[in-house]
Amino acid sequence: MGMESRRAGSSAAETDVDPQTPVLRISQLDALELDASLEQLLWTQFSQCFQNFRPGLLTPLEPELKALLQLLLWRFTLYPNSTTVGQSLLSLRYHNVISSSPRYRPLTRRQKLVLALLTIGPRWLQERSHSLLLCVGINPGVSEGDRGLLQRGLRNCLIFVSSIAQLASLLNFVVFLRNGCHPVLAERIAGARAVFSKPNVTRDVTYQYMNRELLWHGFAEFLIFLLPLINTRKLKATLASFAFWGGSADRNGATEGSGVWKECGLCGEWPTMPHTVGCQHVFCYYCIKSHSIADAYLTCPKCGAEAGQPEPVRVELELMGR
């Protein structure tokens, strides 16, 4: 009896929530983002079940499978509870604005079906538009002059309807930013509005979370600014010289002296039109010229020495008689 009374009291408290209490715009947008992330997660988990099958197995039916997953998600979340997963995480739910009652009224079955149709249907049509155009004899890759009069008229009609739908979505979002209701056009058509499911709900974001986010974004912007200024070739050569410092460097230098003229310091191949930049290493003319044009502060990738003007290698040959 105690448990039943507490459940009745909590349900009555949730029912007594004033549906006229405004919901933050950011909360409604976050609920939509959470729903989209959940749908993407479901599709990723579903597609991973077929990763060991033939590649491209799900591609022909991908729009239909995505629509089926969205329909299943709608059946077990919005249909029985008048709330999506993202809304339930933010203590929100849909309210029937068509009802004249001042108290909370859940969505009717018809409103839920309209909401599902207007949410899932356009996505499926957008992904299947190319195949549907081919079925009615309209090839998007064919020029206007090669189409018949009926095909051109049908294509222009589809383009007009798509443009009108996008314009209506844009105007609805502008009205949402103004009034704070119905972030998507489907909610306005179905007569559904997001309201609080619990009384005295506040959007609590701790300062610790905000400081962490601000610190991370500042650090990321600092790295984006700093990384292009770092000469990675010179840094790599300096680290390599420290790593091989000592006896190993002497041994490498002894063996390197004999083979330094046999390969380009950039491409690693036999140097074509060998040139040098002031150190003992040799480069192909086209390799060192292109790199020096791209990087005004070019350094030798082998030893880290600053590269000067490329000069051809002069080889002296000494003929010795028998």
PDB file of C-alpha atoms in Angstrom:
ATOM      1  CA  MET A   1       0.000   0.000   0.000  1.00  0.00           C
ATOM      2  CA  GLY A   2       2.865   2.378   0.844  1.00  0.00           C
ATOM      3  CA  MET A   3       4.584   1.740  -2.497  1.00  0.00           C
ATOM      4  CA  GLU A   4       1.349   2.234  -4.417  1.00  0.00           C
ATOM      5  CA  SER A   5       0.609   5.485  -2.592  1.00  0.00           C
ATOM      6  CA  ARG A   6       4.094   6.811  -3.299  1.00  0.00           C
ATOM      7  CA  ARG A   7       3.767   5.888  -6.987  1.00  0.00           C
ATOM      8  CA  ALA A   8       0.376   7.553  -7.145  1.00  0.00           C
ATOM      9  CA  GLY A   9       1.774  10.641  -5.455  1.00  0.00           C
ATOM     10  CA  SER A  10       4.722  10.855  -7.844  1.00  0.00           C
ATOM     11  CA  SER A  11       2.520  10.350 -10.918  1.00  0.00           C
ATOM     12  CA  ALA A  12       0.120  12.991  -9.636  1.00  0.00           C
ATOM     13  CA  ALA A  13       3.015  15.365  -9.064  1.00  0.00           C
ATOM     14  CA  GLU A  14       4.243  14.795 -12.599  1.00  0.00           C
ATOM     15  CA  THR A  15       0.722  15.296 -13.965  1.00  0.00           C
ATOM     16  CA  ASP A  16       0.346  18.549 -12.013  1.00  0.00           C
ATOM     17  CA  VAL A  17       3.368  20.100 -13.712  1.00  0.00           C
ATOM     18  CA  ASP A  18       2.263  23.299 -15.406  1.00  0.00           C
ATOM     19  CA  PRO A  19       2.659  22.769 -19.177  1.00  0.00           C
ATOM     20  CA  GLN A  20       2.914  26.528 -19.631  1.00  0.00           C
ATOM     21  CA  THR A  21       6.300  26.637 -17.912  1.00  0.00           C
ATOM     22  CA  PRO A  22       8.765  27.588 -20.652  1.00  0.00           C
ATOM     23  CA  VAL A  23      11.514  25.122 -21.531  1.00  0.00           C
ATOM     24  CA  LEU A  24      14.964  26.378 -22.409  1.00  0.00           C
ATOM     25  CA  ARG A  25      15.732  26.339 -26.124  1.00  0.00           C
ATOM     26  CA  ILE A  26      19.092  24.721 -25.507  1.00  0.00           C
ATOM     27  CA  SER A  27      17.401  21.854 -23.643  1.00  0.00           C
ATOM     28  CA  GLN A  28      15.112  21.151 -26.602  1.00  0.00           C
ATOM     29  CA  LEU A  29      18.026  21.243 -29.040  1.00  0.00           C
ATOM     30  CA  ASP A  30      20.094  18.991 -26.768  1.00  0.00           C
ATOM     31  CA  ALA A  31      17.236  16.485 -26.715  1.00  0.00           C
ATOM     32  CA  LEU A  32      17.247  16.376 -30.513  1.00  0.00           C
ATOM     33  CA  GLU A  33      21.026  15.889 -30.551  1.00  0.00           C
ATOM     34  CA  LEU A  34      20.775  13.055 -28.027  1.00  0.00           C
ATOM     35  CA  ASP A  35      18.108  11.337 -30.134  1.00  0.00           C
ATOM     36  CA  ALA A  36      20.251  11.655 -33.262  1.00  0.00           C
ATOM     37  CA  SER A  37      23.285  10.260 -31.406  1.00  0.00           C
ATOM     38  CA  LEU A  38      21.243   7.306 -30.179  1.00  0.00           C
ATOM     39  CA  GLU A  39      20.011   6.543 -33.692  1.00  0.00           C
ATOM     40  CA  GLN A  40      23.578   6.707 -35.017  1.00  0.00           C
ATOM     41  CA  LEU A  41      24.747   4.413 -32.203  1.00  0.00           C
ATOM     42  CA  LEU A  42      22.037   1.866 -32.985  1.00  0.00           C
ATOM     43  CA  TRP A  43      22.943   1.885 -36.680  1.00  0.00           C
ATOM     44  CA  THR A  44      26.637   1.471 -35.881  1.00  0.00           C
ATOM     45  CA  GLN A  45      25.968  -1.495 -33.593  1.00  0.00           C
ATOM     46  CA  PHE A  46      23.622  -3.039 -36.162  1.00  0.00           C
ATOM     47  CA  SER A  47      26.077  -2.644 -39.043  1.00  0.00           C
ATOM     48  CA  GLN A  48      28.884  -4.162 -36.973  1.00  0.00           C
ATOM     49  CA  CYS A  49      26.870  -7.382 -36.765  1.00  0.00           C
ATOM     50  CA  PHE A  50      27.478  -7.806 -40.515  1.00  0.00           C
ATOM     51  CA  GLN A  51      31.122  -6.716 -40.648  1.00  0.00           C
ATOM     52  CA  ASN A  52      32.295 -10.278 -41.368  1.00  0.00           C
ATOM     53  CA  PHE A  53      29.885 -10.710 -44.275  1.00  0.00           C
ATOM     54  CA  ARG A  54      30.375  -9.645 -47.864  1.00  0.00           C
ATOM     55  CA  PRO A  55      31.286  -5.919 -48.115  1.00  0.00           C
ATOM     56  CA  GLY A  56      28.358  -3.769 -49.204  1.00  0.00           C
ATOM     57  CA  LEU A  57      25.736  -6.290 -48.096  1.00  0.00           C
ATOM     58  CA  LEU A  58      23.599  -3.671 -46.328  1.00  0.00           C
ATOM     59  CA  THR A  59      24.116  -0.876 -48.856  1.00  0.00           C
ATOM     60  CA  PRO A  60      21.120  -1.661 -51.140  1.00  0.00           C
ATOM     61  CA  LEU A  61      18.721  -1.676 -48.150  1.00  0.00           C
ATOM     62  CA  GLU A  62      20.421   0.897 -45.941  1.00  0.00           C
ATOM     63  CA  PRO A  63      17.630   3.550 -46.073  1.00  0.00           C
ATOM     64  CA  GLU A  64      14.956   0.954 -45.263  1.00  0.00           C
ATOM     65  CA  LEU A  65      16.988  -0.554 -42.421  1.00  0.00           C
ATOM     66  CA  LYS A  66      17.624   2.867 -40.897  1.00  0.00           C
ATOM     67  CA  ALA A  67      13.917   3.682 -41.127  1.00  0.00           C
ATOM     68  CA  LEU A  68      13.084   0.338 -39.479  1.00  0.00           C
ATOM     69  CA  LEU A  69      15.448   1.019 -36.572  1.00  0.00           C
ATOM     70  CA  GLN A  70      13.980   4.489 -36.119  1.00  0.00           C
ATOM     71  CA  LEU A  71      10.484   2.994 -36.167  1.00  0.00           C
ATOM     72  CA  LEU A  72      11.419   0.437 -33.508  1.00  0.00           C
ATOM     73  CA  LEU A  73      12.937   3.178 -31.381  1.00  0.00           C
ATOM     74  CA  TRP A  74       9.760   5.226 -31.773  1.00  0.00           C
ATOM     75  CA  ARG A  75       7.592   2.212 -30.847  1.00  0.00           C
ATOM     76  CA  PHE A  76       9.330   1.585 -27.531  1.00  0.00           C
ATOM     77  CA  THR A  77       9.985   5.203 -26.469  1.00  0.00           C
ATOM     78  CA  LEU A  78       7.673   7.859 -27.886  1.00  0.00           C
ATOM     79  CA  TYR A  79       4.623   5.691 -28.501  1.00  0.00           C
ATOM     80  CA  PRO A  80       4.064   4.410 -24.919  1.00  0.00           C
ATOM     81  CA  ASN A  81       5.436   7.395 -22.957  1.00  0.00           C
ATOM     82  CA  SER A  82       5.022  10.510 -25.148  1.00  0.00           C
ATOM     83  CA  THR A  83       8.724  11.209 -24.730  1.00  0.00           C
ATOM     84  CA  THR A  84      11.922  10.405 -26.585  1.00  0.00           C
ATOM     85  CA  VAL A  85      15.118   9.114 -25.029  1.00  0.00           C
ATOM     86  CA  GLY A  86      16.796  12.503 -25.269  1.00  0.00           C
ATOM     87  CA  GLN A  87      13.807  14.226 -23.667  1.00  0.00           C
ATOM     88  CA  SER A  88      13.606  11.715 -20.816  1.00  0.00           C
ATOM     89  CA  LEU A  89      17.278  12.340 -20.009  1.00  0.00           C
ATOM     90  CA  LEU A  90      16.522  16.066 -19.699  1.00  0.00           C
ATOM     91  CA  SER A  91      13.210  15.552 -17.816  1.00  0.00           C
ATOM     92  CA  LEU A  92      11.096  16.593 -20.811  1.00  0.00           C
ATOM     93  CA  ARG A  93       8.097  15.114 -22.602  1.00  0.00           C
ATOM     94  CA  TYR A  94       5.599  16.025 -25.286  1.00  0.00           C
ATOM     95  CA  HIS A  95       2.407  17.892 -24.450  1.00  0.00           C
ATOM     96  CA  ASN A  96      -0.725  17.921 -26.593  1.00  0.00           C
ATOM     97  CA  VAL A  97      -1.208  21.583 -27.484  1.00  0.00           C
ATOM     98  CA  ILE A  98      -4.379  20.817 -29.452  1.00  0.00           C
ATOM     99  CA  SER A  99      -6.181  20.002 -26.218  1.00  0.00           C
ATOM    100  CA  SER A 100      -7.899  22.984 -24.616  1.00  0.00           C
ATOM    101  CA  SER A 101      -7.244  21.713 -21.086  1.00  0.00           C
ATOM    102  CA  PRO A 102      -4.804  23.852 -19.045  1.00  0.00           C
ATOM    103  CA  ARG A 103      -3.336  20.711 -17.482  1.00  0.00           C
ATOM    104  CA  TYR A 104      -0.901  18.311 -19.080  1.00  0.00           C
ATOM    105  CA  ARG A 105      -2.309  16.040 -21.765  1.00  0.00           C
ATOM    106  CA  PRO A 106      -0.210  13.305 -23.441  1.00  0.00           C
ATOM    107  CA  LEU A 107      -0.149  12.943 -27.195  1.00  0.00           C
ATOM    108  CA  THR A 108      -2.902  11.014 -28.870  1.00  0.00           C
ATOM    109  CA  ARG A 109      -2.200   7.978 -31.014  1.00  0.00           C
ATOM    110  CA  ARG A 110      -2.845   9.995 -34.142  1.00  0.00           C
ATOM    111  CA  GLN A 111      -0.368  12.692 -33.110  1.00  0.00           C
ATOM    112  CA  LYS A 112       2.296  10.073 -32.412  1.00  0.00           C
ATOM    113  CA  LEU A 113       1.768   8.496 -35.829  1.00  0.00           C
ATOM    114  CA  VAL A 114       1.941  11.893 -37.554  1.00  0.00           C
ATOM    115  CA  LEU A 115       5.117  12.732 -35.638  1.00  0.00           C
ATOM    116  CA  ALA A 116       6.711   9.427 -36.633  1.00  0.00           C
ATOM    117  CA  LEU A 117       5.659   9.826 -40.273  1.00  0.00           C
ATOM    118  CA  LEU A 118       6.990  13.374 -40.543  1.00  0.00           C
ATOM    119  CA  THR A 119      10.241  12.439 -38.784  1.00  0.00           C
ATOM    120  CA  ILE A 120      11.112   9.145 -40.471  1.00  0.00           C
ATOM    121  CA  GLY A 121       9.478   9.676 -43.866  1.00  0.00           C
ATOM    122  CA  PRO A 122      11.478  12.709 -45.099  1.00  0.00           C
ATOM    123  CA  ARG A 123      14.774  11.075 -44.132  1.00  0.00           C
ATOM    124  CA  TRP A 124      13.886   7.942 -46.079  1.00  0.00           C
ATOM    125  CA  LEU A 125      12.778   9.996 -49.084  1.00  0.00           C
ATOM    126  CA  GLN A 126      15.993  12.010 -49.031  1.00  0.00           C
ATOM    127  CA  GLU A 127      18.170   8.880 -49.012  1.00  0.00           C
ATOM    128  CA  ARG A 128      16.019   7.135 -51.632  1.00  0.00           C
ATOM    129  CA  SER A 129      15.511  10.158 -53.890  1.00  0.00           C
ATOM    130  CA  HIS A 130      18.087   9.046 -56.472  1.00  0.00           C
ATOM    131  CA  SER A 131      16.570   5.563 -56.815  1.00  0.00           C
ATOM    132  CA  LEU A 132      13.025   6.944 -56.944  1.00  0.00           C
ATOM    133  CA  LEU A 133      13.971   9.392 -59.693  1.00  0.00           C
ATOM    134  CA  LEU A 134      15.432   6.538 -61.712  1.00  0.00           C
ATOM    135  CA  CYS A 135      12.246   4.500 -61.216  1.00  0.00           C
ATOM    136  CA  VAL A 136      10.091   7.254 -62.732  1.00  0.00           C
ATOM    137  CA  GLY A 137      12.506   7.680 -65.636  1.00  0.00           C
ATOM    138  CA  ILE A 138      14.418  10.749 -64.418  1.00  0.00           C
ATOM    139  CA  ASN A 139      18.181  10.428 -64.498  1.00  0.00           C
ATOM    140  CA  PRO A 140      19.835  13.273 -62.547  1.00  0.00           C
ATOM    141  CA  GLY A 141      22.951  12.941 -64.699  1.00  0.00           C
ATOM    142  CA  VAL A 142      21.111  13.596 -67.977  1.00  0.00           C
ATOM    143  CA  SER A 143      20.916  17.152 -69.298  1.00  0.00           C
ATOM    144  CA  GLU A 144      17.622  19.024 -69.568  1.00  0.00           C
ATOM    145  CA  GLY A 145      17.512  18.811 -73.366  1.00  0.00           C
ATOM    146  CA  ASP A 146      17.554  14.992 -73.350  1.00  0.00           C
ATOM    147  CA  ARG A 147      14.486  14.694 -71.080  1.00  0.00           C
ATOM    148  CA  GLY A 148      10.862  14.664 -72.150  1.00  0.00           C
ATOM    149  CA  LEU A 149       8.342  17.334 -71.228  1.00  0.00           C
ATOM    150  CA  LEU A 150       6.696  15.193 -68.532  1.00  0.00           C
ATOM    151  CA  GLN A 151      10.037  14.260 -66.973  1.00  0.00           C
ATOM    152  CA  ARG A 152      11.184  17.877 -66.867  1.00  0.00           C
ATOM    153  CA  GLY A 153       7.906  18.967 -65.303  1.00  0.00           C
ATOM    154  CA  LEU A 154       8.052  16.207 -62.684  1.00  0.00           C
ATOM    155  CA  ARG A 155      11.656  17.005 -61.821  1.00  0.00           C
ATOM    156  CA  ASN A 156      10.918  20.726 -61.491  1.00  0.00           C
ATOM    157  CA  CYS A 157       7.934  19.904 -59.288  1.00  0.00           C
ATOM    158  CA  LEU A 158      10.080  17.755 -56.990  1.00  0.00           C
ATOM    159  CA  ILE A 159      12.710  20.482 -56.771  1.00  0.00           C
ATOM    160  CA  PHE A 160      10.007  23.041 -55.936  1.00  0.00           C
ATOM    161  CA  VAL A 161       8.503  20.845 -53.203  1.00  0.00           C
ATOM    162  CA  SER A 162      11.936  20.184 -51.705  1.00  0.00           C
ATOM    163  CA  SER A 163      12.771  23.887 -51.702  1.00  0.00           C
ATOM    164  CA  ILE A 164       9.448  24.743 -50.062  1.00  0.00           C
ATOM    165  CA  ALA A 165      10.045  22.114 -47.347  1.00  0.00           C
ATOM    166  CA  GLN A 166      13.536  23.437 -46.619  1.00  0.00           C
ATOM    167  CA  LEU A 167      12.275  27.021 -46.530  1.00  0.00           C
ATOM    168  CA  ALA A 168       9.462  26.018 -44.154  1.00  0.00           C
ATOM    169  CA  SER A 169      11.967  24.284 -41.864  1.00  0.00           C
ATOM    170  CA  LEU A 170      14.144  27.384 -41.852  1.00  0.00           C
ATOM    171  CA  LEU A 171      11.217  29.691 -41.034  1.00  0.00           C
ATOM    172  CA  ASN A 172      10.074  27.303 -38.304  1.00  0.00           C
ATOM    173  CA  PHE A 173      13.515  27.372 -36.720  1.00  0.00           C
ATOM    174  CA  VAL A 174      13.557  31.178 -36.824  1.00  0.00           C
ATOM    175  CA  VAL A 175      10.163  31.211 -35.084  1.00  0.00           C
ATOM    176  CA  PHE A 176      11.528  28.712 -32.548  1.00  0.00           C
ATOM    177  CA  LEU A 177      14.413  31.030 -31.741  1.00  0.00           C
ATOM    178  CA  ARG A 178      11.853  33.792 -31.247  1.00  0.00           C
ATOM    179  CA  ASN A 179       9.181  31.953 -29.225  1.00  0.00           C
ATOM    180  CA  GLY A 180      11.035  28.930 -27.827  1.00  0.00           C
ATOM    181  CA  CYS A 181       8.533  26.306 -29.035  1.00  0.00           C
ATOM    182  CA  HIS A 182       8.651  23.588 -31.731  1.00  0.00           C
ATOM    183  CA  PRO A 183      12.326  23.353 -32.813  1.00  0.00           C
ATOM    184  CA  VAL A 184      11.360  21.103 -35.732  1.00  0.00           C
ATOM    185  CA  LEU A 185       8.510  21.514 -38.176  1.00  0.00           C
ATOM    186  CA  ALA A 186       7.103  18.038 -37.465  1.00  0.00           C
ATOM    187  CA  GLU A 187       6.297  19.009 -33.856  1.00  0.00           C
ATOM    188  CA  ARG A 188       4.412  22.127 -34.993  1.00  0.00           C
ATOM    189  CA  ILE A 189       2.361  20.177 -37.534  1.00  0.00           C
ATOM    190  CA  ALA A 190       1.553  17.352 -35.107  1.00  0.00           C
ATOM    191  CA  GLY A 191       0.666  19.745 -32.281  1.00  0.00           C
ATOM    192  CA  ALA A 192       3.351  18.486 -29.893  1.00  0.00           C
ATOM    193  CA  ARG A 193       5.342  20.735 -27.590  1.00  0.00           C
ATOM    194  CA  ALA A 194       8.130  19.867 -25.174  1.00  0.00           C
ATOM    195  CA  VAL A 195       7.293  20.534 -21.506  1.00  0.00           C
ATOM    196  CA  PHE A 196       8.825  19.534 -18.195  1.00  0.00           C
ATOM    197  CA  SER A 197       7.967  16.101 -16.844  1.00  0.00           C
ATOM    198  CA  LYS A 198       8.979  16.949 -13.269  1.00  0.00           C
ATOM    199  CA  PRO A 199       8.406  20.068 -11.191  1.00  0.00           C
ATOM    200  CA  ASN A 200      11.246  22.447 -10.283  1.00  0.00           C
ATOM    201  CA  VAL A 201      13.611  21.110 -12.931  1.00  0.00           C
ATOM    202  CA  THR A 202      16.655  23.283 -13.529  1.00  0.00           C
ATOM    203  CA  ARG A 203      19.448  22.880 -16.009  1.00  0.00           C
ATOM    204  CA  ASP A 204      22.386  22.366 -13.663  1.00  0.00           C
ATOM    205  CA  VAL A 205      25.830  22.631 -15.265  1.00  0.00           C
ATOM    206  CA  THR A 206      28.600  22.559 -12.669  1.00  0.00           C
ATOM    207  CA  TYR A 207      31.467  25.002 -12.805  1.00  0.00           C
ATOM    208  CA  GLN A 208      33.913  22.104 -12.787  1.00  0.00           C
ATOM    209  CA  TYR A 209      32.515  20.857 -16.095  1.00  0.00           C
ATOM    210  CA  MET A 210      32.506  24.347 -17.604  1.00  0.00           C
ATOM    211  CA  ASN A 211      36.101  25.013 -16.511  1.00  0.00           C
ATOM    212  CA  ARG A 212      37.234  21.696 -17.960  1.00  0.00           C
ATOM    213  CA  GLU A 213      35.551  22.421 -21.287  1.00  0.00           C
ATOM    214  CA  LEU A 214      36.961  25.946 -21.449  1.00  0.00           C
ATOM    215  CA  LEU A 215      40.449  24.703 -20.561  1.00  0.00           C
ATOM    216  CA  TRP A 216      40.336  21.966 -23.187  1.00  0.00           C
ATOM    217  CA  HIS A 217      39.070  24.280 -25.934  1.00  0.00           C
ATOM    218  CA  GLY A 218      41.729  26.852 -25.072  1.00  0.00           C
ATOM    219  CA  PHE A 219      44.442  24.201 -25.160  1.00  0.00           C
ATOM    220  CA  ALA A 220      43.175  22.885 -28.501  1.00  0.00           C
ATOM    221  CA  GLU A 221      43.186  26.373 -30.030  1.00  0.00           C
ATOM    222  CA  PHE A 222      46.728  26.925 -28.710  1.00  0.00           C
ATOM    223  CA  LEU A 223      47.895  23.689 -30.357  1.00  0.00           C
ATOM    224  CA  ILE A 224      46.206  24.613 -33.639  1.00  0.00           C
ATOM    225  CA  PHE A 225      48.095  27.916 -33.574  1.00  0.00           C
ATOM    226  CA  LEU A 226      51.422  26.408 -32.454  1.00  0.00           C
ATOM    227  CA  LEU A 227      51.783  23.286 -34.604  1.00  0.00           C
ATOM    228  CA  PRO A 228      52.230  25.058 -37.980  1.00  0.00           C
ATOM    229  CA  LEU A 229      55.104  27.067 -36.470  1.00  0.00           C
ATOM    230  CA  ILE A 230      57.125  23.983 -35.488  1.00  0.00           C
ATOM    231  CA  ASN A 231      59.780  22.812 -37.935  1.00  0.00           C
ATOM    232  CA  THR A 232      59.175  19.093 -37.677  1.00  0.00           C
ATOM    233  CA  ARG A 233      62.121  18.133 -39.903  1.00  0.00           C
ATOM    234  CA  LYS A 234      64.621  19.995 -37.771  1.00  0.00           C
ATOM    235  CA  LEU A 235      63.074  18.677 -34.574  1.00  0.00           C
ATOM    236  CA  LYS A 236      63.222  15.124 -35.892  1.00  0.00           C
ATOM    237  CA  ALA A 237      66.858  15.509 -36.918  1.00  0.00           C
ATOM    238  CA  THR A 238      67.761  16.996 -33.517  1.00  0.00           C
ATOM    239  CA  LEU A 239      66.067  14.168 -31.638  1.00  0.00           C
ATOM    240  CA  ALA A 240      67.783  11.625 -33.885  1.00  0.00           C
ATOM    241  CA  SER A 241      71.186  13.189 -33.210  1.00  0.00           C
ATOM    242  CA  PHE A 242      70.591  13.001 -29.453  1.00  0.00           C
ATOM    243  CA  ALA A 243      69.300   9.442 -29.671  1.00  0.00           C
ATOM    244  CA  PHE A 244      72.337   8.176 -31.576  1.00  0.00           C
ATOM    245  CA  TRP A 245      74.910  10.311 -29.740  1.00  0.00           C
ATOM    246  CA  GLY A 246      78.185   8.609 -28.876  1.00  0.00           C
ATOM    247  CA  GLY A 247      79.898   5.570 -30.288  1.00  0.00           C
ATOM    248  CA  SER A 248      76.933   4.512 -32.366  1.00  0.00           C
ATOM    249  CA  ALA A 249      76.961   7.910 -34.056  1.00  0.00           C
ATOM    250  CA  ASP A 250      80.643   7.474 -34.915  1.00  0.00           C
ATOM    251  CA  ARG A 251      80.019   4.065 -36.400  1.00  0.00           C
ATOM    252  CA  ASN A 252      77.032   5.363 -38.348  1.00  0.00           C
ATOM    253  CA  GLY A 253      79.126   8.286 -39.589  1.00  0.00           C
ATOM    254  CA  ALA A 254      81.863   5.944 -40.793  1.00  0.00           C
ATOM    255  CA  THR A 255      79.412   3.824 -42.727  1.00  0.00           C
ATOM    256  CA  GLU A 256      77.399   6.838 -43.838  1.00  0.00           C
ATOM    257  CA  GLY A 257      80.377   8.511 -45.466  1.00  0.00           C
ATOM    258  CA  SER A 258      80.625   5.785 -48.045  1.00  0.00           C
ATOM    259  CA  GLY A 259      76.928   5.679 -48.858  1.00  0.00           C
ATOM    260  CA  VAL A 260      75.934   9.320 -48.550  1.00  0.00           C
ATOM    261  CA  TRP A 261      76.558   9.917 -52.255  1.00  0.00           C
ATOM    262  CA  LYS A 262      74.514   6.915 -53.322  1.00  0.00           C
ATOM    263  CA  GLU A 263      71.028   8.032 -52.236  1.00  0.00           C
ATOM    264  CA  CYS A 264      68.965  11.196 -52.061  1.00  0.00           C
ATOM    265  CA  GLY A 265      68.401  12.477 -48.553  1.00  0.00           C
ATOM    266  CA  LEU A 266      64.702  13.107 -49.335  1.00  0.00           C
ATOM    267  CA  CYS A 267      63.473  10.334 -51.615  1.00  0.00           C
ATOM    268  CA  GLY A 268      66.071   7.676 -50.769  1.00  0.00           C
ATOM    269  CA  GLU A 269      66.751   6.833 -54.410  1.00  0.00           C
ATOM    270  CA  TRP A 270      69.922   7.228 -56.474  1.00  0.00           C
ATOM    271  CA  PRO A 271      70.329  11.028 -56.780  1.00  0.00           C
ATOM    272  CA  THR A 272      69.326  12.450 -60.155  1.00  0.00           C
ATOM    273  CA  MET A 273      71.312  15.581 -60.968  1.00  0.00           C
ATOM    274  CA  PRO A 274      72.853  15.518 -57.477  1.00  0.00           C
ATOM    275  CA  HIS A 275      72.902  18.772 -55.537  1.00  0.00           C
ATOM    276  CA  THR A 276      74.001  19.745 -52.062  1.00  0.00           C
ATOM    277  CA  VAL A 277      72.792  22.451 -49.672  1.00  0.00           C
ATOM    278  CA  GLY A 278      75.952  22.996 -47.646  1.00  0.00           C
ATOM    279  CA  CYS A 279      76.202  19.738 -45.710  1.00  0.00           C
ATOM    280  CA  GLN A 280      77.644  16.380 -46.647  1.00  0.00           C
ATOM    281  CA  HIS A 281      74.347  14.944 -47.867  1.00  0.00           C
ATOM    282  CA  VAL A 282      73.237  14.836 -51.482  1.00  0.00           C
ATOM    283  CA  PHE A 283      69.764  15.330 -52.948  1.00  0.00           C
ATOM    284  CA  CYS A 284      68.053  15.086 -56.293  1.00  0.00           C
ATOM    285  CA  TYR A 285      67.747  18.470 -57.932  1.00  0.00           C
ATOM    286  CA  TYR A 286      63.944  18.269 -58.225  1.00  0.00           C
ATOM    287  CA  CYS A 287      63.548  17.005 -54.643  1.00  0.00           C
ATOM    288  CA  ILE A 288      65.601  19.728 -52.981  1.00  0.00           C
ATOM    289  CA  LYS A 289      64.281  22.462 -55.280  1.00  0.00           C
ATOM    290  CA  SER A 290      60.620  21.647 -54.645  1.00  0.00           C
ATOM    291  CA  HIS A 291      61.169  21.381 -50.891  1.00  0.00           C
ATOM    292  CA  SER A 292      63.123  24.638 -50.725  1.00  0.00           C
ATOM    293  CA  ILE A 293      60.355  26.439 -52.616  1.00  0.00           C
ATOM    294  CA  ALA A 294      57.692  25.018 -50.289  1.00  0.00           C
ATOM    295  CA  ASP A 295      59.701  25.696 -47.087  1.00  0.00           C
ATOM    296  CA  ALA A 296      61.812  28.850 -46.891  1.00  0.00           C
ATOM    297  CA  TYR A 297      63.478  27.586 -43.698  1.00  0.00           C
ATOM    298  CA  LEU A 298      64.333  24.138 -44.970  1.00  0.00           C
ATOM    299  CA  THR A 299      66.798  22.056 -42.994  1.00  0.00           C
ATOM    300  CA  CYS A 300      68.567  18.872 -43.957  1.00  0.00           C
ATOM    301  CA  PRO A 301      66.376  15.932 -42.875  1.00  0.00           C
ATOM    302  CA  LYS A 302      69.483  13.866 -42.132  1.00  0.00           C
ATOM    303  CA  CYS A 303      71.649  16.147 -39.980  1.00  0.00           C
ATOM    304  CA  GLY A 304      69.399  19.156 -39.281  1.00  0.00           C
ATOM    305  CA  ALA A 305      71.745  21.700 -40.844  1.00  0.00           C
ATOM    306  CA  GLU A 306      70.157  24.807 -42.319  1.00  0.00           C
ATOM    307  CA  ALA A 307      69.798  24.400 -46.061  1.00  0.00           C
ATOM    308  CA  GLY A 308      71.427  26.971 -48.301  1.00  0.00           C
ATOM    309  CA  GLN A 309      71.049  27.440 -52.013  1.00  0.00           C
ATOM    310  CA  PRO A 310      71.169  24.124 -53.910  1.00  0.00           C
ATOM    311  CA  GLU A 311      74.465  23.736 -55.715  1.00  0.00           C
ATOM    312  CA  PRO A 312      75.492  20.962 -58.082  1.00  0.00           C
ATOM    313  CA  VAL A 313      77.891  18.376 -56.737  1.00  0.00           C
ATOM    314  CA  ARG A 314      81.395  18.532 -58.194  1.00  0.00           C
ATOM    315  CA  VAL A 315      83.119  15.185 -58.319  1.00  0.00           C
ATOM    316  CA  GLU A 316      86.829  14.996 -59.040  1.00  0.00           C
ATOM    317  CA  LEU A 317      88.019  11.878 -60.760  1.00  0.00           C
ATOM    318  CA  GLU A 318      91.609  10.778 -60.491  1.00  0.00           C
ATOM    319  CA  LEU A 319      92.937   8.439 -63.141  1.00  0.00           C
ATOM    320  CA  MET A 320      95.598   6.088 -61.982  1.00  0.00           C
ATOM    321  CA  GLY A 321      97.755   4.145 -64.408  1.00  0.00           C
ATOM    322  CA  ARG A 322      98.487   0.538 -63.983  1.00  0.00           C
TER     323      ARG A 322
END
